[in-house]
PDB file of C-alpha atoms in Angstrom:
ATOM      1  CA  MET C   1     105.396  89.331 129.156  1.00  0.00           C
ATOM      2  CA  ALA C   2     102.083  88.153 128.056  1.00  0.00           C
ATOM      3  CA  ARG C   3     102.069  86.125 124.683  1.00  0.00           C
ATOM      4  CA  ARG C   4     100.129  87.846 121.922  1.00  0.00           C
ATOM      5  CA  HIS C   5      97.338  85.563 120.377  1.00  0.00           C
ATOM      6  CA  PRO C   6      97.336  85.150 116.532  1.00  0.00           C
ATOM      7  CA  MET C   7      94.640  87.322 114.869  1.00  0.00           C
ATOM      8  CA  ASP C   8      91.601  85.151 114.042  1.00  0.00           C
ATOM      9  CA  ILE C   9      90.914  86.052 110.497  1.00  0.00           C
ATOM     10  CA  LYS C  10      87.596  84.366 109.956  1.00  0.00           C
ATOM     11  CA  ASP C  11      86.419  85.932 113.149  1.00  0.00           C
ATOM     12  CA  MET C  12      87.544  89.316 112.246  1.00  0.00           C
ATOM     13  CA  ALA C  13      85.912  89.152 108.677  1.00  0.00           C
ATOM     14  CA  GLN C  14      82.446  88.128 110.300  1.00  0.00           C
ATOM     15  CA  ARG C  15      82.463  90.819 112.540  1.00  0.00           C
ATOM     16  CA  ILE C  16      83.085  93.360 109.513  1.00  0.00           C
ATOM     17  CA  ILE C  17      80.244  91.559 107.662  1.00  0.00           C
ATOM     18  CA  ALA C  18      77.967  92.096 110.731  1.00  0.00           C
ATOM     19  CA  GLY C  19      78.741  95.727 110.539  1.00  0.00           C
ATOM     20  CA  GLU C  20      80.743  95.872 113.809  1.00  0.00           C
ATOM     21  CA  ARG C  21      82.581  99.250 113.830  1.00  0.00           C
ATOM     22  CA  ARG C  22      85.522  98.377 116.183  1.00  0.00           C
ATOM     23  CA  ALA C  23      86.302  95.286 113.906  1.00  0.00           C
ATOM     24  CA  LEU C  24      86.214  97.656 110.961  1.00  0.00           C
ATOM     25  CA  ALA C  25      88.696 100.145 112.683  1.00  0.00           C
ATOM     26  CA  ARG C  26      91.085  97.444 113.565  1.00  0.00           C
ATOM     27  CA  ALA C  27      91.068  96.120 110.232  1.00  0.00           C
ATOM     28  CA  ILE C  28      91.755  99.579 108.578  1.00  0.00           C
ATOM     29  CA  THR C  29      94.721  99.747 111.207  1.00  0.00           C
ATOM     30  CA  LEU C  30      95.957  96.292 110.146  1.00  0.00           C
ATOM     31  CA  VAL C  31      96.096  97.198 106.072  1.00  0.00           C
ATOM     32  CA  GLU C  32      97.675 100.579 106.831  1.00  0.00           C
ATOM     33  CA  SER C  33     100.495  98.655 108.711  1.00  0.00           C
ATOM     34  CA  GLY C  34     103.662  98.273 106.915  1.00  0.00           C
ATOM     35  CA  ARG C  35     105.112  95.293 109.312  1.00  0.00           C
ATOM     36  CA  ALA C  36     105.562  92.221 106.853  1.00  0.00           C
ATOM     37  CA  ASP C  37     103.336  89.950 109.229  1.00  0.00           C
ATOM     38  CA  HIS C  38     100.666  92.605 109.063  1.00  0.00           C
ATOM     39  CA  ARG C  39     100.833  92.712 105.363  1.00  0.00           C
ATOM     40  CA  VAL C  40     100.198  88.747 105.285  1.00  0.00           C
ATOM     41  CA  GLN C  41      97.242  89.153 107.804  1.00  0.00           C
ATOM     42  CA  ALA C  42      95.701  92.143 105.776  1.00  0.00           C
ATOM     43  CA  THR C  43      96.009  90.040 102.219  1.00  0.00           C
ATOM     44  CA  ALA C  44      94.322  87.018 104.141  1.00  0.00           C
ATOM     45  CA  LEU C  45      91.541  89.012 105.570  1.00  0.00           C
ATOM     46  CA  LEU C  46      90.724  90.830 102.257  1.00  0.00           C
ATOM     47  CA  ALA C  47      90.632  87.350 100.539  1.00  0.00           C
ATOM     48  CA  GLU C  48      88.181  86.006 103.484  1.00  0.00           C
ATOM     49  CA  LEU C  49      85.861  88.692 102.623  1.00  0.00           C
ATOM     50  CA  GLY C  50      85.908  88.448  99.143  1.00  0.00           C
ATOM     51  CA  GLN C  51      83.633  91.025  96.832  1.00  0.00           C
ATOM     52  CA  ARG C  52      80.864  91.424  99.169  1.00  0.00           C
ATOM     53  CA  LYS C  53      79.110  94.668  97.821  1.00  0.00           C
ATOM     54  CA  GLU C  54      79.627  97.658  95.649  1.00  0.00           C
ATOM     55  CA  ALA C  55      79.489 100.881  97.198  1.00  0.00           C
ATOM     56  CA  LEU C  56      79.144 104.102  95.308  1.00  0.00           C
ATOM     57  CA  ARG C  57      82.850 105.439  95.947  1.00  0.00           C
ATOM     58  CA  ILE C  58      83.137 109.139  95.451  1.00  0.00           C
ATOM     59  CA  GLY C  59      86.722 110.751  95.215  1.00  0.00           C
ATOM     60  CA  LEU C  60      86.656 114.300  96.455  1.00  0.00           C
ATOM     61  CA  SER C  61      89.350 116.676  96.498  1.00  0.00           C
ATOM     62  CA  GLY C  62      90.243 120.560  96.679  1.00  0.00           C
ATOM     63  CA  THR C  63      92.636 122.733  97.899  1.00  0.00           C
ATOM     64  CA  PRO C  64      93.186 123.339 101.652  1.00  0.00           C
ATOM     65  CA  GLY C  65      90.807 125.898 102.891  1.00  0.00           C
ATOM     66  CA  VAL C  66      87.929 125.292 100.523  1.00  0.00           C
ATOM     67  CA  GLY C  67      85.771 123.926 102.781  1.00  0.00           C
ATOM     68  CA  LYS C  68      86.275 119.891 102.031  1.00  0.00           C
ATOM     69  CA  SER C  69      85.285 118.696 105.826  1.00  0.00           C
ATOM     70  CA  THR C  70      82.289 121.303 105.979  1.00  0.00           C
ATOM     71  CA  PHE C  71      80.941 120.053 102.750  1.00  0.00           C
ATOM     72  CA  ILE C  72      81.708 116.170 103.563  1.00  0.00           C
ATOM     73  CA  GLU C  73      79.662 116.860 106.657  1.00  0.00           C
ATOM     74  CA  SER C  74      76.450 118.241 105.085  1.00  0.00           C
ATOM     75  CA  PHE C  75      76.907 116.057 102.524  1.00  0.00           C
ATOM     76  CA  GLY C  76      77.109 113.030 104.626  1.00  0.00           C
ATOM     77  CA  LEU C  77      74.481 114.119 106.854  1.00  0.00           C
ATOM     78  CA  MET C  78      71.917 114.590 103.894  1.00  0.00           C
ATOM     79  CA  LEU C  79      72.891 110.854 102.877  1.00  0.00           C
ATOM     80  CA  THR C  80      72.279 109.246 106.301  1.00  0.00           C
ATOM     81  CA  GLY C  81      69.171 111.181 106.534  1.00  0.00           C
ATOM     82  CA  GLN C  82      67.861 109.333 103.330  1.00  0.00           C
ATOM     83  CA  GLY C  83      68.754 106.122 105.042  1.00  0.00           C
ATOM     84  CA  LEU C  84      71.979 105.607 103.535  1.00  0.00           C
ATOM     85  CA  ARG C  85      75.113 104.316 105.403  1.00  0.00           C
ATOM     86  CA  VAL C  86      78.264 106.607 104.751  1.00  0.00           C
ATOM     87  CA  ALA C  87      82.043 105.808 105.537  1.00  0.00           C
ATOM     88  CA  VAL C  88      84.346 108.663 105.055  1.00  0.00           C
ATOM     89  CA  LEU C  89      88.120 107.965 104.482  1.00  0.00           C
ATOM     90  CA  ALA C  90      89.796 111.297 105.272  1.00  0.00           C
ATOM     91  CA  VAL C  91      93.468 111.282 104.230  1.00  0.00           C
ATOM     92  CA  ASP C  92      95.599 113.833 106.456  1.00  0.00           C
ATOM     93  CA  PRO C  93      99.001 115.346 105.176  1.00  0.00           C
ATOM     94  CA  SER C  94     102.053 114.001 106.971  1.00  0.00           C
ATOM     95  CA  SER C  95     104.923 115.890 108.044  1.00  0.00           C
ATOM     96  CA  SER C  96     108.127 115.506 105.786  1.00  0.00           C
ATOM     97  CA  ARG C  97     110.318 116.114 108.732  1.00  0.00           C
ATOM     98  CA  SER C  98     108.342 114.071 111.523  1.00  0.00           C
ATOM     99  CA  GLY C  99     105.939 111.705 109.656  1.00  0.00           C
ATOM    100  CA  GLY C 100     103.352 112.772 111.937  1.00  0.00           C
ATOM    101  CA  SER C 101      99.793 113.956 111.005  1.00  0.00           C
ATOM    102  CA  ILE C 102      97.090 116.086 113.064  1.00  0.00           C
ATOM    103  CA  LEU C 103      94.231 113.649 112.047  1.00  0.00           C
ATOM    104  CA  GLY C 104      91.467 116.099 113.027  1.00  0.00           C
ATOM    105  CA  ASP C 105      88.856 115.312 110.632  1.00  0.00           C
ATOM    106  CA  LYS C 106      86.558 113.818 113.275  1.00  0.00           C
ATOM    107  CA  THR C 107      86.987 116.860 115.239  1.00  0.00           C
ATOM    108  CA  ARG C 108      86.159 119.054 112.061  1.00  0.00           C
ATOM    109  CA  MET C 109      82.982 116.626 111.104  1.00  0.00           C
ATOM    110  CA  ASP C 110      81.489 116.590 115.160  1.00  0.00           C
ATOM    111  CA  LEU C 111      77.984 115.873 113.914  1.00  0.00           C
ATOM    112  CA  LEU C 112      78.602 113.222 111.346  1.00  0.00           C
ATOM    113  CA  SER C 113      81.015 111.534 113.672  1.00  0.00           C
ATOM    114  CA  ARG C 114      78.358 110.795 116.110  1.00  0.00           C
ATOM    115  CA  ASP C 115      75.975 109.682 113.276  1.00  0.00           C
ATOM    116  CA  PRO C 116      75.459 105.936 113.923  1.00  0.00           C
ATOM    117  CA  ASN C 117      75.132 105.470 110.030  1.00  0.00           C
ATOM    118  CA  ALA C 118      78.302 107.173 109.613  1.00  0.00           C
ATOM    119  CA  PHE C 119      82.092 105.970 109.990  1.00  0.00           C
ATOM    120  CA  ILE C 120      84.782 108.500 109.524  1.00  0.00           C
ATOM    121  CA  ARG C 121      88.615 107.312 109.664  1.00  0.00           C
ATOM    122  CA  PRO C 122      91.277 109.653 109.305  1.00  0.00           C
ATOM    123  CA  SER C 123      94.448 108.528 107.731  1.00  0.00           C
ATOM    124  CA  PRO C 124      98.253 109.797 107.519  1.00  0.00           C
ATOM    125  CA  SER C 125      99.093 110.225 103.813  1.00  0.00           C
ATOM    126  CA  GLN C 126     102.444 108.859 104.971  1.00  0.00           C
ATOM    127  CA  THR C 127     104.316 111.198 101.887  1.00  0.00           C
ATOM    128  CA  HIS C 128     102.451 109.040  99.470  1.00  0.00           C
ATOM    129  CA  LEU C 129     102.292 111.010  96.230  1.00  0.00           C
ATOM    130  CA  GLY C 130      98.523 111.843  95.068  1.00  0.00           C
ATOM    131  CA  GLY C 131      97.356 112.663  98.525  1.00  0.00           C
ATOM    132  CA  VAL C 132      95.985 109.201  98.859  1.00  0.00           C
ATOM    133  CA  ALA C 133      97.157 107.147 101.828  1.00  0.00           C
ATOM    134  CA  ARG C 134      99.118 103.918 100.577  1.00  0.00           C
ATOM    135  CA  ARG C 135      96.225 101.402 101.717  1.00  0.00           C
ATOM    136  CA  THR C 136      93.314 103.559 101.092  1.00  0.00           C
ATOM    137  CA  ARG C 137      92.182 101.272  98.223  1.00  0.00           C
ATOM    138  CA  GLU C 138      92.059  98.305 100.789  1.00  0.00           C
ATOM    139  CA  ALA C 139      90.270 100.475 103.408  1.00  0.00           C
ATOM    140  CA  VAL C 140      87.230 101.098 100.813  1.00  0.00           C
ATOM    141  CA  ALA C 141      87.185  97.333 100.423  1.00  0.00           C
ATOM    142  CA  LEU C 142      86.517  96.848 103.908  1.00  0.00           C
ATOM    143  CA  CYS C 143      84.047  99.665 104.047  1.00  0.00           C
ATOM    144  CA  GLU C 144      82.207  97.880 101.302  1.00  0.00           C
ATOM    145  CA  ALA C 145      82.383  94.659 102.997  1.00  0.00           C
ATOM    146  CA  ALA C 146      80.980  96.103 106.080  1.00  0.00           C
ATOM    147  CA  GLY C 147      77.963  97.145 104.233  1.00  0.00           C
ATOM    148  CA  PHE C 148      78.297 100.924 103.684  1.00  0.00           C
ATOM    149  CA  ASP C 149      76.369 102.457 100.595  1.00  0.00           C
ATOM    150  CA  VAL C 150      78.559 105.223  99.951  1.00  0.00           C
ATOM    151  CA  VAL C 151      82.598 105.659 100.449  1.00  0.00           C
ATOM    152  CA  LEU C 152      83.563 109.387 100.400  1.00  0.00           C
ATOM    153  CA  ILE C 153      87.556 109.613  99.801  1.00  0.00           C
ATOM    154  CA  GLU C 154      88.664 112.962 100.969  1.00  0.00           C
ATOM    155  CA  THR C 155      92.204 113.462  99.857  1.00  0.00           C
ATOM    156  CA  VAL C 156      94.874 116.002 100.804  1.00  0.00           C
ATOM    157  CA  GLY C 157      94.432 118.457  98.087  1.00  0.00           C
ATOM    158  CA  VAL C 158      97.956 119.022  97.119  1.00  0.00           C
ATOM    159  CA  GLY C 159      98.076 119.573  93.303  1.00  0.00           C
ATOM    160  CA  GLN C 160      97.919 117.365  89.966  1.00  0.00           C
ATOM    161  CA  SER C 161      99.591 114.132  91.443  1.00  0.00           C
ATOM    162  CA  GLU C 162      96.293 114.173  93.286  1.00  0.00           C
ATOM    163  CA  THR C 163      94.698 112.255  90.294  1.00  0.00           C
ATOM    164  CA  VAL C 164      95.487 109.068  91.699  1.00  0.00           C
ATOM    165  CA  VAL C 165      92.277 109.408  93.333  1.00  0.00           C
ATOM    166  CA  ALA C 166      90.499 108.613  90.204  1.00  0.00           C
ATOM    167  CA  GLN C 167      91.981 104.852  90.391  1.00  0.00           C
ATOM    168  CA  MET C 168      89.851 104.154  93.414  1.00  0.00           C
ATOM    169  CA  SER C 169      86.890 105.839  92.889  1.00  0.00           C
ATOM    170  CA  ASP C 170      83.624 105.675  90.657  1.00  0.00           C
ATOM    171  CA  LEU C 171      83.091 109.493  90.575  1.00  0.00           C
ATOM    172  CA  PHE C 172      85.148 112.300  90.945  1.00  0.00           C
ATOM    173  CA  LEU C 173      84.133 115.597  92.605  1.00  0.00           C
ATOM    174  CA  LEU C 174      86.470 118.839  92.816  1.00  0.00           C
ATOM    175  CA  LEU C 175      85.685 121.520  95.185  1.00  0.00           C
ATOM    176  CA  LEU C 176      86.787 124.876  94.408  1.00  0.00           C
ATOM    177  CA  ALA C 177      86.506 128.233  96.114  1.00  0.00           C
ATOM    178  CA  PRO C 178      84.876 131.350  94.698  1.00  0.00           C
ATOM    179  CA  ALA C 179      87.125 134.008  93.132  1.00  0.00           C
ATOM    180  CA  GLY C 180      89.945 131.833  93.544  1.00  0.00           C
ATOM    181  CA  GLY C 181      91.649 133.371  90.327  1.00  0.00           C
ATOM    182  CA  ASP C 182      92.837 132.048  86.974  1.00  0.00           C
ATOM    183  CA  GLU C 183      90.028 129.643  86.648  1.00  0.00           C
ATOM    184  CA  LEU C 184      90.301 129.080  82.989  1.00  0.00           C
ATOM    185  CA  GLN C 185      94.032 128.571  83.257  1.00  0.00           C
ATOM    186  CA  GLY C 186      93.281 125.928  85.744  1.00  0.00           C
ATOM    187  CA  VAL C 187      91.069 123.989  83.352  1.00  0.00           C
ATOM    188  CA  LYS C 188      93.684 123.351  80.678  1.00  0.00           C
ATOM    189  CA  ARG C 189      95.423 120.304  82.404  1.00  0.00           C
ATOM    190  CA  GLY C 190      95.573 117.913  85.258  1.00  0.00           C
ATOM    191  CA  ILE C 191      93.118 117.467  88.055  1.00  0.00           C
ATOM    192  CA  MET C 192      90.538 119.433  86.021  1.00  0.00           C
ATOM    193  CA  GLU C 193      90.323 116.903  83.619  1.00  0.00           C
ATOM    194  CA  MET C 194      89.725 113.938  85.714  1.00  0.00           C
ATOM    195  CA  ALA C 195      86.662 115.526  87.447  1.00  0.00           C
ATOM    196  CA  ASP C 196      83.092 114.804  86.926  1.00  0.00           C
ATOM    197  CA  VAL C 197      81.616 117.273  88.764  1.00  0.00           C
ATOM    198  CA  ILE C 198      83.167 120.697  89.773  1.00  0.00           C
ATOM    199  CA  VAL C 199      81.640 122.236  92.684  1.00  0.00           C
ATOM    200  CA  VAL C 200      82.043 125.659  93.652  1.00  0.00           C
ATOM    201  CA  ASN C 201      81.401 125.907  97.517  1.00  0.00           C
ATOM    202  CA  LYS C 202      80.764 128.731  99.832  1.00  0.00           C
ATOM    203  CA  ALA C 203      78.306 130.385  97.568  1.00  0.00           C
ATOM    204  CA  ASP C 204      76.645 132.351 100.687  1.00  0.00           C
ATOM    205  CA  GLY C 205      76.802 135.859 102.163  1.00  0.00           C
ATOM    206  CA  ASP C 206      79.090 137.981 100.434  1.00  0.00           C
ATOM    207  CA  LEU C 207      80.706 135.315  98.271  1.00  0.00           C
ATOM    208  CA  LYS C 208      77.618 134.170  96.798  1.00  0.00           C
ATOM    209  CA  ALA C 209      77.716 136.652  93.446  1.00  0.00           C
ATOM    210  CA  ALA C 210      81.612 135.596  93.300  1.00  0.00           C
ATOM    211  CA  ALA C 211      80.689 131.804  93.503  1.00  0.00           C
ATOM    212  CA  MET C 212      77.932 132.393  90.623  1.00  0.00           C
ATOM    213  CA  ARG C 213      80.589 133.938  88.471  1.00  0.00           C
ATOM    214  CA  THR C 214      83.331 131.378  89.175  1.00  0.00           C
ATOM    215  CA  GLN C 215      80.871 128.749  88.536  1.00  0.00           C
ATOM    216  CA  ALA C 216      79.834 130.191  85.062  1.00  0.00           C
ATOM    217  CA  ASP C 217      83.458 130.662  84.060  1.00  0.00           C
ATOM    218  CA  TYR C 218      84.026 126.949  84.712  1.00  0.00           C
ATOM    219  CA  ALA C 219      80.865 125.655  83.069  1.00  0.00           C
ATOM    220  CA  GLY C 220      81.848 127.618  79.845  1.00  0.00           C
ATOM    221  CA  ALA C 221      85.398 126.272  79.920  1.00  0.00           C
ATOM    222  CA  LEU C 222      84.166 122.834  80.538  1.00  0.00           C
ATOM    223  CA  ARG C 223      82.424 122.933  77.456  1.00  0.00           C
ATOM    224  CA  LEU C 224      85.501 123.655  75.475  1.00  0.00           C
ATOM    225  CA  MET C 225      87.243 120.656  76.712  1.00  0.00           C
ATOM    226  CA  ARG C 226      87.440 117.391  74.699  1.00  0.00           C
ATOM    227  CA  LYS C 227      84.438 115.298  75.385  1.00  0.00           C
ATOM    228  CA  ARG C 228      85.302 111.939  77.366  1.00  0.00           C
ATOM    229  CA  PRO C 229      83.602 108.503  76.140  1.00  0.00           C
ATOM    230  CA  GLN C 230      82.285 107.792  79.793  1.00  0.00           C
ATOM    231  CA  ASP C 231      80.311 111.053  80.007  1.00  0.00           C
ATOM    232  CA  PRO C 232      76.618 111.560  78.787  1.00  0.00           C
ATOM    233  CA  ASP C 233      75.556 115.064  77.414  1.00  0.00           C
ATOM    234  CA  GLY C 234      76.255 117.739  79.888  1.00  0.00           C
ATOM    235  CA  TYR C 235      78.919 116.139  81.924  1.00  0.00           C
ATOM    236  CA  PRO C 236      81.461 117.180  83.429  1.00  0.00           C
ATOM    237  CA  ARG C 237      79.559 120.004  84.837  1.00  0.00           C
ATOM    238  CA  ALA C 238      79.953 122.991  87.306  1.00  0.00           C
ATOM    239  CA  MET C 239      77.591 123.647  90.219  1.00  0.00           C
ATOM    240  CA  ILE C 240      77.450 125.720  92.922  1.00  0.00           C
ATOM    241  CA  VAL C 241      76.767 124.830  96.911  1.00  0.00           C
ATOM    242  CA  SER C 242      76.673 126.400 100.323  1.00  0.00           C
ATOM    243  CA  ALA C 243      77.779 123.475 102.609  1.00  0.00           C
ATOM    244  CA  LEU C 244      77.577 126.091 105.674  1.00  0.00           C
ATOM    245  CA  GLU C 245      73.784 126.674 104.864  1.00  0.00           C
ATOM    246  CA  GLN C 246      73.126 123.257 103.171  1.00  0.00           C
ATOM    247  CA  ARG C 247      71.837 124.606  99.890  1.00  0.00           C
ATOM    248  CA  GLY C 248      72.473 122.960  96.578  1.00  0.00           C
ATOM    249  CA  LEU C 249      73.345 119.315  98.408  1.00  0.00           C
ATOM    250  CA  PRO C 250      70.235 117.445  96.870  1.00  0.00           C
ATOM    251  CA  GLU C 251      71.264 118.669  93.469  1.00  0.00           C
ATOM    252  CA  VAL C 252      74.776 117.569  93.597  1.00  0.00           C
ATOM    253  CA  TRP C 253      73.752 114.279  94.955  1.00  0.00           C
ATOM    254  CA  GLU C 254      71.083 113.841  92.148  1.00  0.00           C
ATOM    255  CA  THR C 255      73.855 114.926  89.520  1.00  0.00           C
ATOM    256  CA  LEU C 256      76.074 112.106  90.860  1.00  0.00           C
ATOM    257  CA  GLN C 257      73.424 109.481  90.944  1.00  0.00           C
ATOM    258  CA  ALA C 258      72.211 110.258  87.307  1.00  0.00           C
ATOM    259  CA  LEU C 259      75.935 110.150  86.072  1.00  0.00           C
ATOM    260  CA  SER C 260      76.424 106.712  88.001  1.00  0.00           C
ATOM    261  CA  ASN C 261      73.225 105.107  86.686  1.00  0.00           C
ATOM    262  CA  TRP C 262      74.365 106.246  82.865  1.00  0.00           C
ATOM    263  CA  ARG C 263      77.558 104.414  83.393  1.00  0.00           C
ATOM    264  CA  ARG C 264      76.033 101.527  84.526  1.00  0.00           C
ATOM    265  CA  GLU C 265      73.576 101.300  81.937  1.00  0.00           C
ATOM    266  CA  HIS C 266      76.232 102.066  79.117  1.00  0.00           C
ATOM    267  CA  GLY C 267      78.810  99.392  80.616  1.00  0.00           C
ATOM    268  CA  PHE C 268      81.433 102.297  81.607  1.00  0.00           C
ATOM    269  CA  TRP C 269      80.973 101.190  85.262  1.00  0.00           C
ATOM    270  CA  GLU C 270      82.375  97.648  84.779  1.00  0.00           C
ATOM    271  CA  LEU C 271      85.057  98.861  82.580  1.00  0.00           C
ATOM    272  CA  THR C 272      86.100 101.385  84.905  1.00  0.00           C
ATOM    273  CA  ARG C 273      86.237  98.970  87.758  1.00  0.00           C
ATOM    274  CA  ALA C 274      88.214  96.453  85.633  1.00  0.00           C
ATOM    275  CA  THR C 275      90.874  99.138  84.660  1.00  0.00           C
ATOM    276  CA  GLN C 276      91.304 100.385  88.284  1.00  0.00           C
ATOM    277  CA  ALA C 277      91.764  96.560  89.327  1.00  0.00           C
ATOM    278  CA  ARG C 278      94.410  96.105  86.649  1.00  0.00           C
ATOM    279  CA  TYR C 279      96.069  99.322  87.726  1.00  0.00           C
ATOM    280  CA  TRP C 280      96.251  98.239  91.422  1.00  0.00           C
ATOM    281  CA  PHE C 281      97.741  94.810  90.381  1.00  0.00           C
ATOM    282  CA  GLU C 282     100.601  96.546  88.798  1.00  0.00           C
ATOM    283  CA  ASP C 283     101.061  98.768  91.544  1.00  0.00           C
ATOM    284  CA  ALA C 284     101.255  96.179  93.951  1.00  0.00           C
ATOM    285  CA  VAL C 285     104.101  94.468  91.703  1.00  0.00           C
ATOM    286  CA  LYS C 286     105.960  97.527  91.446  1.00  0.00           C
ATOM    287  CA  THR C 287     105.597  97.812  95.281  1.00  0.00           C
ATOM    288  CA  ALA C 288     106.972  94.278  95.816  1.00  0.00           C
ATOM    289  CA  LEU C 289     109.744  94.871  93.548  1.00  0.00           C
ATOM    290  CA  LEU C 290     110.892  98.231  95.166  1.00  0.00           C
ATOM    291  CA  ALA C 291     110.716  96.212  98.750  1.00  0.00           C
ATOM    292  CA  GLN C 292     113.652  94.186  97.134  1.00  0.00           C
ATOM    293  CA  LEU C 293     115.752  97.232  97.389  1.00  0.00           C
ATOM    294  CA  ASP C 294     115.236  97.105 101.345  1.00  0.00           C
ATOM    295  CA  GLN C 295     117.199  93.762 101.489  1.00  0.00           C
ATOM    296  CA  PRO C 296     120.630  93.997 103.103  1.00  0.00           C
ATOM    297  CA  HIS C 297     122.617  92.691  99.967  1.00  0.00           C
ATOM    298  CA  ALA C 298     120.692  95.069  97.927  1.00  0.00           C
ATOM    299  CA  ARG C 299     121.410  98.120 100.251  1.00  0.00           C
ATOM    300  CA  THR C 300     125.155  96.961 100.521  1.00  0.00           C
ATOM    301  CA  ALA C 301     125.284  96.758  96.595  1.00  0.00           C
ATOM    302  CA  LEU C 302     123.472  99.954  95.994  1.00  0.00           C
ATOM    303  CA  ALA C 303     125.764 101.822  98.482  1.00  0.00           C
ATOM    304  CA  ALA C 304     128.824 100.839  96.742  1.00  0.00           C
ATOM    305  CA  LEU C 305     127.583 101.784  93.410  1.00  0.00           C
ATOM    306  CA  SER C 306     126.461 104.997  94.618  1.00  0.00           C
ATOM    307  CA  ASP C 307     129.896 105.809  96.078  1.00  0.00           C
ATOM    308  CA  ALA C 308     131.460 104.941  92.880  1.00  0.00           C
ATOM    309  CA  VAL C 309     129.104 106.998  91.040  1.00  0.00           C
ATOM    310  CA  ALA C 310     129.715 110.150  93.020  1.00  0.00           C
ATOM    311  CA  ALA C 311     133.408 109.469  93.118  1.00  0.00           C
ATOM    312  CA  GLY C 312     133.332 109.647  89.022  1.00  0.00           C
ATOM    313  CA  GLU C 313     134.377 105.993  88.938  1.00  0.00           C
ATOM    314  CA  GLN C 314     131.334 104.902  86.800  1.00  0.00           C
ATOM    315  CA  GLU C 315     128.420 106.570  84.816  1.00  0.00           C
ATOM    316  CA  PRO C 316     125.096 106.474  86.487  1.00  0.00           C
ATOM    317  CA  ALA C 317     123.441 104.407  83.577  1.00  0.00           C
ATOM    318  CA  ALA C 318     126.236 101.791  83.656  1.00  0.00           C
ATOM    319  CA  ALA C 319     126.017 101.472  87.687  1.00  0.00           C
ATOM    320  CA  ALA C 320     122.360 101.139  87.504  1.00  0.00           C
ATOM    321  CA  ALA C 321     122.688  98.531  85.098  1.00  0.00           C
ATOM    322  CA  ALA C 322     125.101  96.837  87.335  1.00  0.00           C
ATOM    323  CA  PHE C 323     122.768  97.160  90.124  1.00  0.00           C
ATOM    324  CA  VAL C 324     119.999  95.179  88.351  1.00  0.00           C
ATOM    325  CA  ARG C 325     122.432  92.401  87.108  1.00  0.00           C
ATOM    326  CA  GLU C 326     123.302  92.261  91.060  1.00  0.00           C
ATOM    327  CA  LEU C 327     119.709  91.914  92.047  1.00  0.00           C
ATOM    328  CA  ARG C 328     118.840  89.243  89.294  1.00  0.00           C
ATOM    329  CA  SER C 329     122.128  87.005  90.409  1.00  0.00           C
TER     330      SER C 329
END
């Protein structure tokens, strides 16, 4: 059997900085791997790249069927037409049974996938809460190092736990369908409160009038919400687009740029990035601590205490405290 040559981290970093797509794809595969040796290599690669560039990170969410892929393709083509380089990190839901994903985003975004100024990478959600793949944040950093101007993070769209996308994006765009029902109720909590811009898609054909009514409902409801310090007057706002007919897309881009510029001028951009960095540091610490539970001695102790709790020999809280003492010893 031929021996595998060790990965040259410095060479891969140079290739990524040069904008080599194959190297970027390989690097994202590396950071998504759960193997211990791959995690070491991924950490070394990210350290080698450092902070090369700050792309505009746009998180995009919406329920399945709202037209996220159509919107991203039309929006991405508009941006590449302006000379911008666009990366799309699309997270596909993984099966809770098999763990597999379809990863069909490149098929749904056929035109954008062939654009030389665009890069599309579908990734499995791997049962991660929030609809964002476990290592998506690191993939964003790789795309920034490769020189992309805009990184679109498309999430699974599974509900309120999705708000973790706000911890890795500068702007959060929520896509909704016309006449989805219960519009005002949905604004009260959860994902709506995280959105910077709400976009009602499919404003074409028979749905155009319904889209305008839905947009008006959301616009009215947003005015009733508590104002956030990171928003200028008029934000968050609701807009309508037709991704199919490519109408309303320039207005959405202008709206996002205006908000981004205002936050930069008023110090909220740096504050948000710093807060996010702190969040992901603490998340990495928690992940490392949880990884200790997978050690052989920890699994043995956990199984024994679990059996004792199931048999009624110990209280759950007392058993948990005993397990923590076991880990510390």
